[in-house]
Coordinates of C-alpha atoms and ligand atoms in Angstrom, one line a residue:
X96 CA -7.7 6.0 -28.3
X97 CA -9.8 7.8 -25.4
X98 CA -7.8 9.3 -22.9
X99 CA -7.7 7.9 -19.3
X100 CA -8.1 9.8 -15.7
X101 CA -6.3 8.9 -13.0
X102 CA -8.3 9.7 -10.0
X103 CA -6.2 8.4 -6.1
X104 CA -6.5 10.4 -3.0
X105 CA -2.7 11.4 -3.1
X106 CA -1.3 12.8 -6.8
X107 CA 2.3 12.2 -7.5
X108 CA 3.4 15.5 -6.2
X109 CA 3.1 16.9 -3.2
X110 CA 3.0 20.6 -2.5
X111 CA 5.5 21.6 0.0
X112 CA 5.6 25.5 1.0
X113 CA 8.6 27.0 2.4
X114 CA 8.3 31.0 3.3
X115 CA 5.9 31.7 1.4
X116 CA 6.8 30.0 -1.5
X117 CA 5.6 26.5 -3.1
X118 CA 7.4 23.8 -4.4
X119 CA 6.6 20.0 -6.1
X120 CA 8.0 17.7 -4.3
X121 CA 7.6 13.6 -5.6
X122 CA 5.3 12.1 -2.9
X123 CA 6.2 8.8 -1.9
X124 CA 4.1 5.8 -1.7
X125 CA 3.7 2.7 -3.9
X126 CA 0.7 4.1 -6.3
X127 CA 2.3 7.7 -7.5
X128 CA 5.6 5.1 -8.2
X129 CA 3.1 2.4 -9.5
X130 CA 1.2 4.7 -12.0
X131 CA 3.9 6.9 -13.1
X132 CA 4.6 5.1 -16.0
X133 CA 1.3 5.1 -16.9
X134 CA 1.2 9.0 -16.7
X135 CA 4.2 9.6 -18.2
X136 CA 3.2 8.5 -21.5
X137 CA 1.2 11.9 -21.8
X138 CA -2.0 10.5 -22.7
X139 CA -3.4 10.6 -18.8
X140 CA -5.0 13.5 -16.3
X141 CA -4.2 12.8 -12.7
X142 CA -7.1 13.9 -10.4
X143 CA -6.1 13.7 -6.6
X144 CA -4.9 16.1 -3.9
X145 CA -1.5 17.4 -3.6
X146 CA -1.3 18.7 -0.1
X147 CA -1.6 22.1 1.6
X148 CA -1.8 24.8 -0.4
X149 CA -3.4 27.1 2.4
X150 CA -0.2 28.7 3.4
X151 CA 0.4 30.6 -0.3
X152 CA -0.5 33.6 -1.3
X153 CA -2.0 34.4 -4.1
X154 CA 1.0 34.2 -6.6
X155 CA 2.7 31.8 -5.4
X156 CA -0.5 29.6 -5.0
X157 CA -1.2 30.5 -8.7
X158 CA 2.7 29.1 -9.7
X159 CA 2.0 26.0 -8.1
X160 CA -1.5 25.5 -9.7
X161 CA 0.3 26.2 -13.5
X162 CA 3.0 23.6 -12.5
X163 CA 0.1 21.1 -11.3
X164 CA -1.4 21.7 -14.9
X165 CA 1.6 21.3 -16.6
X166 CA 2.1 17.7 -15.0
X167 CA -1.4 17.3 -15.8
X168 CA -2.7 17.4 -12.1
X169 CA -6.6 18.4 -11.6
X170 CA -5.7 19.3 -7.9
X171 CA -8.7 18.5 -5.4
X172 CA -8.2 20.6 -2.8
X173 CA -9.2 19.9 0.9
X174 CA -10.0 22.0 3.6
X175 CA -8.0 21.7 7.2
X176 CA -11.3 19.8 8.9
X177 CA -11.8 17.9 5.5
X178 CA -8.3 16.3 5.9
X179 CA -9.2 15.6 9.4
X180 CA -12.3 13.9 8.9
X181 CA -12.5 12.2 5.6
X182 CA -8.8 11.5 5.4
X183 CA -7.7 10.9 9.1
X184 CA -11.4 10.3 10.7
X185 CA -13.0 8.0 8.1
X186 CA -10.3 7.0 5.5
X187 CA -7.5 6.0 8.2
X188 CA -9.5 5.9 11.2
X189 CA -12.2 3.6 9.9
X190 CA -11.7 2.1 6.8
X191 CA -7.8 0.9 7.0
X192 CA -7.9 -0.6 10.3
X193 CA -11.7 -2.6 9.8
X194 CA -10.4 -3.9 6.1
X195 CA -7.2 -4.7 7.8
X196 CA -8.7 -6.9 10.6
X197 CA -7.4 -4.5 13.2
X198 CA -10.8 -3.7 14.7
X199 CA -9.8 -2.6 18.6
X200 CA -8.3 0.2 16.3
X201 CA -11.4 1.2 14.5
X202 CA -13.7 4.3 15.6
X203 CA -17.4 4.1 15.5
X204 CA -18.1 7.9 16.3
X205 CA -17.6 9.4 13.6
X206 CA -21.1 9.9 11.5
X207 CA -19.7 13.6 10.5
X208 CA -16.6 11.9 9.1
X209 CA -18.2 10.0 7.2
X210 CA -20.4 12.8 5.7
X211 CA -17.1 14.7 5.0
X212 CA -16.3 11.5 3.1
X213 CA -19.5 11.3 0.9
X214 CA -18.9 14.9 0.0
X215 CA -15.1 14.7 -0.9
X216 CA -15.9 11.9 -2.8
X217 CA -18.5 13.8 -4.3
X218 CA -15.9 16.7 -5.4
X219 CA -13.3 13.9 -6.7
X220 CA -16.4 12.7 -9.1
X221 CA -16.8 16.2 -10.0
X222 CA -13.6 17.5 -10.5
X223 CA -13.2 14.1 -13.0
X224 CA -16.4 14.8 -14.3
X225 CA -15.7 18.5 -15.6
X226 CA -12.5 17.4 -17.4
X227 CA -13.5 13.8 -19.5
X228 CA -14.4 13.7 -22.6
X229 CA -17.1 11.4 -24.0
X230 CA -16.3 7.8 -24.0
X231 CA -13.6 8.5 -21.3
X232 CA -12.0 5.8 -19.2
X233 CA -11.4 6.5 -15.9
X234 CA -9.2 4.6 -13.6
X235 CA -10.1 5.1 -9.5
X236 CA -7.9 4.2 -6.7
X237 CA -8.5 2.4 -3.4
X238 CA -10.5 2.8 0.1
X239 CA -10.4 7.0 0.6
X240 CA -12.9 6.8 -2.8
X241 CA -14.8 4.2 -2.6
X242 CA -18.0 6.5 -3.6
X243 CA -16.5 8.1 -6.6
X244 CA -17.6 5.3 -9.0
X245 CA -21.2 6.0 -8.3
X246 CA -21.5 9.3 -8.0
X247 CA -19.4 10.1 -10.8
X248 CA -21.5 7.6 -12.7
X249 CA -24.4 9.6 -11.8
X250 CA -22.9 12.7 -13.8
X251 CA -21.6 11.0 -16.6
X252 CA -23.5 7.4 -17.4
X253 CA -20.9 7.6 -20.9
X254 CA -17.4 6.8 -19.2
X255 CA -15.9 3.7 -18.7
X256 CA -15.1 3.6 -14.7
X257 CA -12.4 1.4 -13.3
X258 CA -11.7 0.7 -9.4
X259 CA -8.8 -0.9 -7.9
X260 CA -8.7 -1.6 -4.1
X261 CA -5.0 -1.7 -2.4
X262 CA -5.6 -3.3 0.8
X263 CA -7.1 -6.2 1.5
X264 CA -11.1 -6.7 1.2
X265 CA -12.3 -8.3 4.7
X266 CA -14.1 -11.3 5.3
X267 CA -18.0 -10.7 5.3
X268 CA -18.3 -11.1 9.0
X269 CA -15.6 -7.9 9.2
X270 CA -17.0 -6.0 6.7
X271 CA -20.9 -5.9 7.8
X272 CA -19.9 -4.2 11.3
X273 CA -19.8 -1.1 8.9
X274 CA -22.9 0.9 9.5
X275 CA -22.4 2.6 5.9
X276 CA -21.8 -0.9 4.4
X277 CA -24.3 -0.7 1.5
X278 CA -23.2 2.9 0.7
X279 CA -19.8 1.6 0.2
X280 CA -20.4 -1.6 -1.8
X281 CA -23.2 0.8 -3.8
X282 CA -20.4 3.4 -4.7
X283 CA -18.4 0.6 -5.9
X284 CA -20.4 -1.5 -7.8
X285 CA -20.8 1.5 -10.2
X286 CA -17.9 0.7 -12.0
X287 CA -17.7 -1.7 -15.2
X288 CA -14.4 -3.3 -14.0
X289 CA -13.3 -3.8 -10.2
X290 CA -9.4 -5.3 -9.6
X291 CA -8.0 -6.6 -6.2
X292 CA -4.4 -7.9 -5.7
X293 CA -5.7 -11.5 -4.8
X294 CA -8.6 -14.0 -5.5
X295 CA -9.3 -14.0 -2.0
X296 CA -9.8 -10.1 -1.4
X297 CA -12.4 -10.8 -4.7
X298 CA -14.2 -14.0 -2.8
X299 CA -14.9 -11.5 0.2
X300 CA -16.3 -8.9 -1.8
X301 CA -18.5 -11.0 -4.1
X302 CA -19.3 -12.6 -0.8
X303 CA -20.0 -9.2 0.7
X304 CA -22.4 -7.9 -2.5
X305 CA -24.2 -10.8 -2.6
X306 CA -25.5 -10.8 1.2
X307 CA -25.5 -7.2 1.9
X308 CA -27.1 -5.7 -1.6
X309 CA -28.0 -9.0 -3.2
X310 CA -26.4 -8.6 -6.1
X311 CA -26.4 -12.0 -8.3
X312 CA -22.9 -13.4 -9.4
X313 CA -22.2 -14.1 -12.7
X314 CA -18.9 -15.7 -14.1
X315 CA -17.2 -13.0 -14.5
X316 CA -18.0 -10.4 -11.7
X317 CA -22.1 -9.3 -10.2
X318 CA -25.0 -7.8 -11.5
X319 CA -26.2 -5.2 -9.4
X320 CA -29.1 -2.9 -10.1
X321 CA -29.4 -3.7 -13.7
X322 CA -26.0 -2.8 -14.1
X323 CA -23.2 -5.6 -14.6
X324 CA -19.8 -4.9 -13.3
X325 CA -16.9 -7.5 -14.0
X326 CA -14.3 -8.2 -11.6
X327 CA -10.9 -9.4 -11.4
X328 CA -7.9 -10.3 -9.5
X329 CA -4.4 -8.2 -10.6
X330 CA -1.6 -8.7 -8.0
X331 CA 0.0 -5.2 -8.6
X332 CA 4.4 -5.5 -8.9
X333 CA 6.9 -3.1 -8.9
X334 CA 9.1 -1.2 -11.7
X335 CA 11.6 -4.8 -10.8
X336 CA 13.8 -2.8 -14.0
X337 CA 14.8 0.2 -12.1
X338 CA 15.4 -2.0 -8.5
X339 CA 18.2 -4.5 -10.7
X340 CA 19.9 -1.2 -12.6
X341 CA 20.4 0.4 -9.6
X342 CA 21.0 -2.5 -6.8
X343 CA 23.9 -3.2 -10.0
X344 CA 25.4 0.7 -10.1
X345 CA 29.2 0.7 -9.3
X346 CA 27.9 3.5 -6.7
X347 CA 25.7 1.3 -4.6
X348 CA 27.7 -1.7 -5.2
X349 CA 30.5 0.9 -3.4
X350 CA 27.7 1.5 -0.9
X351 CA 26.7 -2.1 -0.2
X352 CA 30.8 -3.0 0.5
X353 CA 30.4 0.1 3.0
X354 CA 27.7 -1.0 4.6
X355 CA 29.6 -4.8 5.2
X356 CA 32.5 -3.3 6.3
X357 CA 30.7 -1.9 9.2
X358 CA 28.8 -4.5 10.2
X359 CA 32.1 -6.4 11.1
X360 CA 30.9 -10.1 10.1
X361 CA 27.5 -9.6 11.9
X362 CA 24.7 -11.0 10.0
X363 CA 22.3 -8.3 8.4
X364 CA 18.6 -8.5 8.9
X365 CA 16.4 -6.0 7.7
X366 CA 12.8 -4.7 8.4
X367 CA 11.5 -1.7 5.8
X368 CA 8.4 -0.1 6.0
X369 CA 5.8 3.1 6.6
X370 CA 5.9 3.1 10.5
X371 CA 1.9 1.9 10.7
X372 CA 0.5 -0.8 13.2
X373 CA -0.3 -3.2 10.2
X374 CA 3.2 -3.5 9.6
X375 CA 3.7 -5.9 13.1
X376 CA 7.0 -4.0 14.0
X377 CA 6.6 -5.1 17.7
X378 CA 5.4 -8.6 16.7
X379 CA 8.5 -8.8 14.7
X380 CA 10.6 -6.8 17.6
X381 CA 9.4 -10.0 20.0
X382 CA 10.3 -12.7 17.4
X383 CA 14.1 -11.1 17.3
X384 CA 14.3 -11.3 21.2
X385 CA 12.6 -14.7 21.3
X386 CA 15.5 -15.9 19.2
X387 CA 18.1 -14.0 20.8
X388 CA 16.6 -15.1 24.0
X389 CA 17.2 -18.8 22.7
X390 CA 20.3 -18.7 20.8
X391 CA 22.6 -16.3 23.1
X392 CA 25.2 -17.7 21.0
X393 CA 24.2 -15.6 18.4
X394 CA 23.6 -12.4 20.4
X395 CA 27.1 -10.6 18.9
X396 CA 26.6 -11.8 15.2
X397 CA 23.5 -10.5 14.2
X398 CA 22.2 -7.0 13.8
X399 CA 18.5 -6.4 13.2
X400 CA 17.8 -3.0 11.5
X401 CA 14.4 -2.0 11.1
X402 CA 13.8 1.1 8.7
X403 CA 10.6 2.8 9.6
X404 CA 9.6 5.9 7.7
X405 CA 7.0 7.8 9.9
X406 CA 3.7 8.3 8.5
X407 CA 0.2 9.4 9.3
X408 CA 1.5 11.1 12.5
X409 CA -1.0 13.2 13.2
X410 CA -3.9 9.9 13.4
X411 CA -3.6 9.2 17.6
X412 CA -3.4 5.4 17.0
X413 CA 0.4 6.4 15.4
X414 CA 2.1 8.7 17.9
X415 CA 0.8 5.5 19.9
X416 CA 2.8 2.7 18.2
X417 CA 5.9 4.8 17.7
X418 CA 6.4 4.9 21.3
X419 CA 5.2 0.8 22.0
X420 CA 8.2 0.3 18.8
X421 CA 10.9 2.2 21.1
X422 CA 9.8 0.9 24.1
X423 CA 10.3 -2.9 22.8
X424 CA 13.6 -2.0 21.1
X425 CA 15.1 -0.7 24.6
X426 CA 14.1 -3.6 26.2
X427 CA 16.2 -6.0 23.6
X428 CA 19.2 -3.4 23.4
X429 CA 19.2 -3.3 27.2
X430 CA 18.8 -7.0 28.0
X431 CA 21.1 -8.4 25.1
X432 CA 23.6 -5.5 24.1
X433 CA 26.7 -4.5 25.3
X434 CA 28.7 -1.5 25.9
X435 CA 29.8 -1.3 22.0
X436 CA 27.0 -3.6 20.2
X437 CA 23.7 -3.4 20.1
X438 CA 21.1 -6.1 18.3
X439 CA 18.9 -4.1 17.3
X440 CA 19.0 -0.4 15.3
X441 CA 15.7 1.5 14.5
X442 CA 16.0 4.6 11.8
X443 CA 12.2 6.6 11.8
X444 CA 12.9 7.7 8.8
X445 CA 12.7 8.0 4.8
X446 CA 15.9 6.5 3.5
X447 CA 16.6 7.8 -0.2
X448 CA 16.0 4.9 -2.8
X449 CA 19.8 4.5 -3.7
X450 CA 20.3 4.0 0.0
X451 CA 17.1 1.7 0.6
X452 CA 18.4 -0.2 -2.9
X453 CA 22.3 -0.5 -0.9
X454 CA 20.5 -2.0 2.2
X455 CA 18.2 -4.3 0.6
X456 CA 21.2 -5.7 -1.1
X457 CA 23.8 -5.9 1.9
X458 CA 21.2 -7.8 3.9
X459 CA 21.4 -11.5 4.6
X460 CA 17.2 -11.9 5.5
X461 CA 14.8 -9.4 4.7
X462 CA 11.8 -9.6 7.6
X463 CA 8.7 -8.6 6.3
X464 CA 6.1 -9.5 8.7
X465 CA 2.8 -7.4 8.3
X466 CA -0.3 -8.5 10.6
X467 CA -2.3 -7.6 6.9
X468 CA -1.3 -6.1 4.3
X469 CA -2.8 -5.8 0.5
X470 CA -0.1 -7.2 -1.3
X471 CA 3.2 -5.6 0.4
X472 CA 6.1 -3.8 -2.0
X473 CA 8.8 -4.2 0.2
X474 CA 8.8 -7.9 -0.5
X475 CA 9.3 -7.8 -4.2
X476 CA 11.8 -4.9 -4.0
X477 CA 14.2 -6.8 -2.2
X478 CA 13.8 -10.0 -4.6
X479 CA 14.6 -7.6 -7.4
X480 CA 18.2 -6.2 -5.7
X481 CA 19.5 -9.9 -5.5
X482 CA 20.9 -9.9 -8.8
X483 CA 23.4 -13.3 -7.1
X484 CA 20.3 -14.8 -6.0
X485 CA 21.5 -14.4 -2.5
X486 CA 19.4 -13.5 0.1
X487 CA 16.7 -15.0 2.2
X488 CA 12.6 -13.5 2.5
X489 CA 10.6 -14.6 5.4
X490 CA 7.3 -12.7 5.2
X491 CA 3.6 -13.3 6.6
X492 CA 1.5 -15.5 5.5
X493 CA -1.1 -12.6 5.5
X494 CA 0.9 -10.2 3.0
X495 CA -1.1 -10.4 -0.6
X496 CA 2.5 -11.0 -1.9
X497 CA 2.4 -14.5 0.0
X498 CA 0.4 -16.0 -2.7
X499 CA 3.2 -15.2 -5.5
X500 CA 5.9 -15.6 -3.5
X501 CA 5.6 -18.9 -2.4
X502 CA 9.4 -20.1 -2.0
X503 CA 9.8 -17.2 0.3
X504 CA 9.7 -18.7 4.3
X505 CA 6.0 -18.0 5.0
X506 CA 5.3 -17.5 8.7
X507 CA 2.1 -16.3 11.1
X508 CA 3.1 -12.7 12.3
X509 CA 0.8 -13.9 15.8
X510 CA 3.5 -16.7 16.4
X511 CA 5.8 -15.3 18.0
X512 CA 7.9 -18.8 18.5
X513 CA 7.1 -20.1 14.6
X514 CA 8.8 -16.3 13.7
X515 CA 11.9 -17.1 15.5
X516 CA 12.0 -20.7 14.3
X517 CA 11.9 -18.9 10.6
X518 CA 14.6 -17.1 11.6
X519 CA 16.7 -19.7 12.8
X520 CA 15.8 -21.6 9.4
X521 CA 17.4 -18.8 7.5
X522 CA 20.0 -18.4 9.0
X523 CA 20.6 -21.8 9.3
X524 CA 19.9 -22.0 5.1
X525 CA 22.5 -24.1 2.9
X526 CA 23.5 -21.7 0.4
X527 CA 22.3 -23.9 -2.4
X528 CA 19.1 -24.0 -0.9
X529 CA 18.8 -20.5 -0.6
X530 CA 20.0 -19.8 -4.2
X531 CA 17.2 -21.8 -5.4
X532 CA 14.4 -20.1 -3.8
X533 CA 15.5 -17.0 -4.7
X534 CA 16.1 -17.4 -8.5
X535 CA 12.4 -18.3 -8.3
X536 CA 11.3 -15.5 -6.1
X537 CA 13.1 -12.9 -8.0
X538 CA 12.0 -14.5 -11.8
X539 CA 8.8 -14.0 -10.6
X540 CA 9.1 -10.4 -9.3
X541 CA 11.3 -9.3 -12.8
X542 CA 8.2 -11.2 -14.8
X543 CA 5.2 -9.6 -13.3
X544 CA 6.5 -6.2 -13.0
X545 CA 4.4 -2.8 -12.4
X546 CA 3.6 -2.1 -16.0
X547 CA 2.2 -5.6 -16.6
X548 CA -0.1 -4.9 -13.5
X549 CA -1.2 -1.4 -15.0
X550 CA -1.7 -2.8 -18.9
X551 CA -3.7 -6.4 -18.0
X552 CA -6.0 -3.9 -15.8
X553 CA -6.3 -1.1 -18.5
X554 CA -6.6 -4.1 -21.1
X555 CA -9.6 -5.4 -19.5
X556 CA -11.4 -1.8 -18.8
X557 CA -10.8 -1.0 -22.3
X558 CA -12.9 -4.4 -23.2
X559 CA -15.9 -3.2 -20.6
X560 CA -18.6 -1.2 -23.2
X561 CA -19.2 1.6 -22.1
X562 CA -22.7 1.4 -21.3
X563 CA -25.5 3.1 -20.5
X564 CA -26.1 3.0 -16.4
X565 CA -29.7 2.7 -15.2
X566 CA -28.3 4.6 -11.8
X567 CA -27.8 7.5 -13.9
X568 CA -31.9 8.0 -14.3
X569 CA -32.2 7.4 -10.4
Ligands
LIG787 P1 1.8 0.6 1.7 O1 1.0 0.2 2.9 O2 2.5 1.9 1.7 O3 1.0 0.4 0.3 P2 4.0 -1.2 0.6 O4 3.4 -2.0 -0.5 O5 5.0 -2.0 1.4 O6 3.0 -0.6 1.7 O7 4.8 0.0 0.0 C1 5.6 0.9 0.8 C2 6.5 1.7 -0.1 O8 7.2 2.6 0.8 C3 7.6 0.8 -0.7 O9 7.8 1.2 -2.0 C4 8.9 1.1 0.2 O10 10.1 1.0 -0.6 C5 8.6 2.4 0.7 N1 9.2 2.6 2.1 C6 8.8 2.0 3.2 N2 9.6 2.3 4.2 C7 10.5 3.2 3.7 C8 11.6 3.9 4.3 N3 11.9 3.8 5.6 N4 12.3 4.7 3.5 C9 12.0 4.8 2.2 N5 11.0 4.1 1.6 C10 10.2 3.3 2.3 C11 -0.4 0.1 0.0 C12 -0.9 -1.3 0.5 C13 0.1 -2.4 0.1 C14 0.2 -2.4 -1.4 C15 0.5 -1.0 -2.0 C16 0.4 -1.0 -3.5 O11 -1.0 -1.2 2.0 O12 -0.4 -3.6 0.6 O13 1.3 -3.3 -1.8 O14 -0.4 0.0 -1.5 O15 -0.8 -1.5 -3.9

């Protein structure tokens, strides 16, 4: 079988350098855990960036680049101003917060950001190109390389180019405010097969091609350009195998009777996620003092705990939203806390996956409440810990994971009253009930794991010819 490239902005590890010397650290994030699987079966290259090398010298930086090639990583290394401006400027300042409907958030200034974009993506296409072989499949990952299917196309018109997006697509009317929004369609129509986590995300973009490029639809995906690219909808999971094993382990189950102990009766409910302003922290922060505001009944028997691992800090909008989380978390502690209690707890921080598995497991209601968010991981894990089919999900209605997880309680993140309602409704849950909707949820989650994601996407790449582009004679 033809070998397959990986190509995402991030690789799986991340250089680290500590006096002088370098080290591979695992990075975090759903897609290195997502793909790993995928890579570890030794028939994959992994093109992508793996952080900072700028602070080795010259053999230290030449033991980190063997390691990278034993774990068959093609770094693609970035300059300090290319991290500023394609990652930060363009990638995070631009693209994640207009495809997330977050547009006060979005800069417009930026035309040098995005020419450091064009040209990253241009290396990433190269750096893929140099190492294929003929016939090739490559597999491309979401909005920092968006331009790579083209431009690699360009070099080599004999691979087979996948492209799956990770966030949402926006509605039409969001994405035209882009002015580089034929560029961006253009580098991704290039590929022969593109994959979104819901149908919706693939109605916009269809939508999208069709009025910006006119590019004719066909039943399964456009033609653009003489060139026909099939698209699809693959709502990515999680490895649900390794959540059960471990939320099961005699050492977290040990863990998880800690954790109860300390709460002393009070009710668990738990927020996880990357500390970003998708993620509707304060929303959620409001809904928990709405309902505290309206049940002071309840005010010593529940403790909301909100896990928030920093990320992105040095993107201004960030530093922002860490301070407007505090801020909202003093105000509840100060109005319904007392001298030994406090509602609610906020850890900025990683929490080490045994640990993350412990707490998913020891809560009573997970909150997961983004304003947008592609499909949302943090959802599913928690279904997979709840091997009683205990446990109660409220998450947004604007997740990508709302349209599998139906029995979860769906609620509008911008309500604040219908989020404390929810919560009321949880905690207010017959047991029975309960138990029922999460035997479904967490079916659901064990069924469509990670590895089924990755295989019905490579399945249907493999089945795209791999033809001839007329963009390659342009
Ligand atoms: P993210 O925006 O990163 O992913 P998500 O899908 O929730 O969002 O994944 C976050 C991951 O980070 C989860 O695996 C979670 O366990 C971990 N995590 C979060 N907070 C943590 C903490 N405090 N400590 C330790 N781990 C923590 C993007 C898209 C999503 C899409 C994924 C995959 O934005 O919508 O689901 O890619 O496609």
């Amino acid at each position: 079988m033809a070998k397959l490239l990986l190509v995402s902005n991030r690789v799986p590890w991340t250089v680290a350098c500590a006096g002088g010397k370098g080290v591979l650290k695992p990075s975090s994030g759903g897609l290195a855990t997502a793909l790993a699987g995928t890579h570890a079966r030794g028939e994959t290259l992994w093109v992508g960036w793996p952080g900072d090398l700028g602070g080795l010298d010259a053999e230290a930086r030449q033991a980190i680049l063997d390691e990278l090639q034993a774990q068959r990583v093609i770094p693609v290394e970035l300059s300090a101003e290319e991290v500023e401006r394609y990652y930060e400027g363009f990638s995070n300042g631009v693209l994640w917060p207009l495809f997330h409907y977050l547009l006060d958030k979005v800069r417009l200034d930026t035309d040098q950001d995005w020419d450091a974009y064009a040209s990253v993506n241009q290396r990433f296409a190269e750096a893929a190109a140099e190492r294929a072989e003929p016939g090739d499949s490559v597999w491309i990952h979401d909005y920092q390389l968006m331009l790579v299917p083209r431009y690699l196309r360009e070099l080599r018109p004999d691979l087979r180019i996948g492209f799956f997006l990770h966030i949402p697509f926006p509605a039409y009317e969001v994405f035209r405010i882009l002015p580089w929004r034929e560029l961006l369609l253009q580098g991704v129509l290039a590929s022969d097969l593109v994959g979104f986590h819901t149908p919706g995300y693939q109605a916009h973009f269809v939508n999208a091609s069709r009025r910006i490029l006119g590019a004719e639809s066909r039943e399964d995906g456009l033609d653009y350009d003489g060139h026909h690219v099939a698209l699809g909808d693959y709502a990515i999971g999680i490895d649900a195998e390794a959540f059960s094993t471990t939320a099961a382990s005699p050492s977290v189950m040990a863990r998880v009777q800690e954790i109860r102990q300390d709460l002393g009766g009070r009710t668990l409910i738990l927020g996880v996620d990357r500390l970003d302003y998708t993620k509707g922290i304060p929303q959620r922060l409001l809904a928990v003092e709405r309902y505290l505001e309206l049940h002071p009944e309840m005010r010593d028997s529940v403790l909301f705990l909100q896990a928030s691992v920093p990320s992105r800090e040095r993107v201004e909008a960030y530093a922002q939203y860490r301070k407007q989380v505090d801020e909202v978390t003093g105000r509840i502690n100060g109005l319904y806390g007392s001298p030994s209690r406090v509602p609610v707890h906020v850890l900025h921080r990683n929490i080490p996956f045994e640990e993350l598995v412990a707490l998913y497991r020891a809560a009573d209601v997970m909150l997961v409440t983004p304003l947008r968010d592609g499909m949302n991981l943090v959802a599913k894990e928690f279904c997979a810990t709840r091997g009683d089919d205990s446990g109660i999900l409220i998450l947004s209605e604007f997740a990508g994971a709302s349209a599998d997880l139906r029995e979860a309680i769906l609620v509008n993140p911008y309500d604040t009253g219908a989020m404390a309602e929810a919560l009321d409704t949880a905690l207010r849950m017959p047991p029975g009930q309960a138990r029922a909707r999460m035997r479904a949820l967490r079916k659901r989650v064990i069924t469509h794991d990670v590895h089924r994601w990755a295989e019905a996407f490579l399945r249907d790449l493999h089945a795209q010819g791999p033809s001839p582009h007329p963009m390659a004679a342009h």
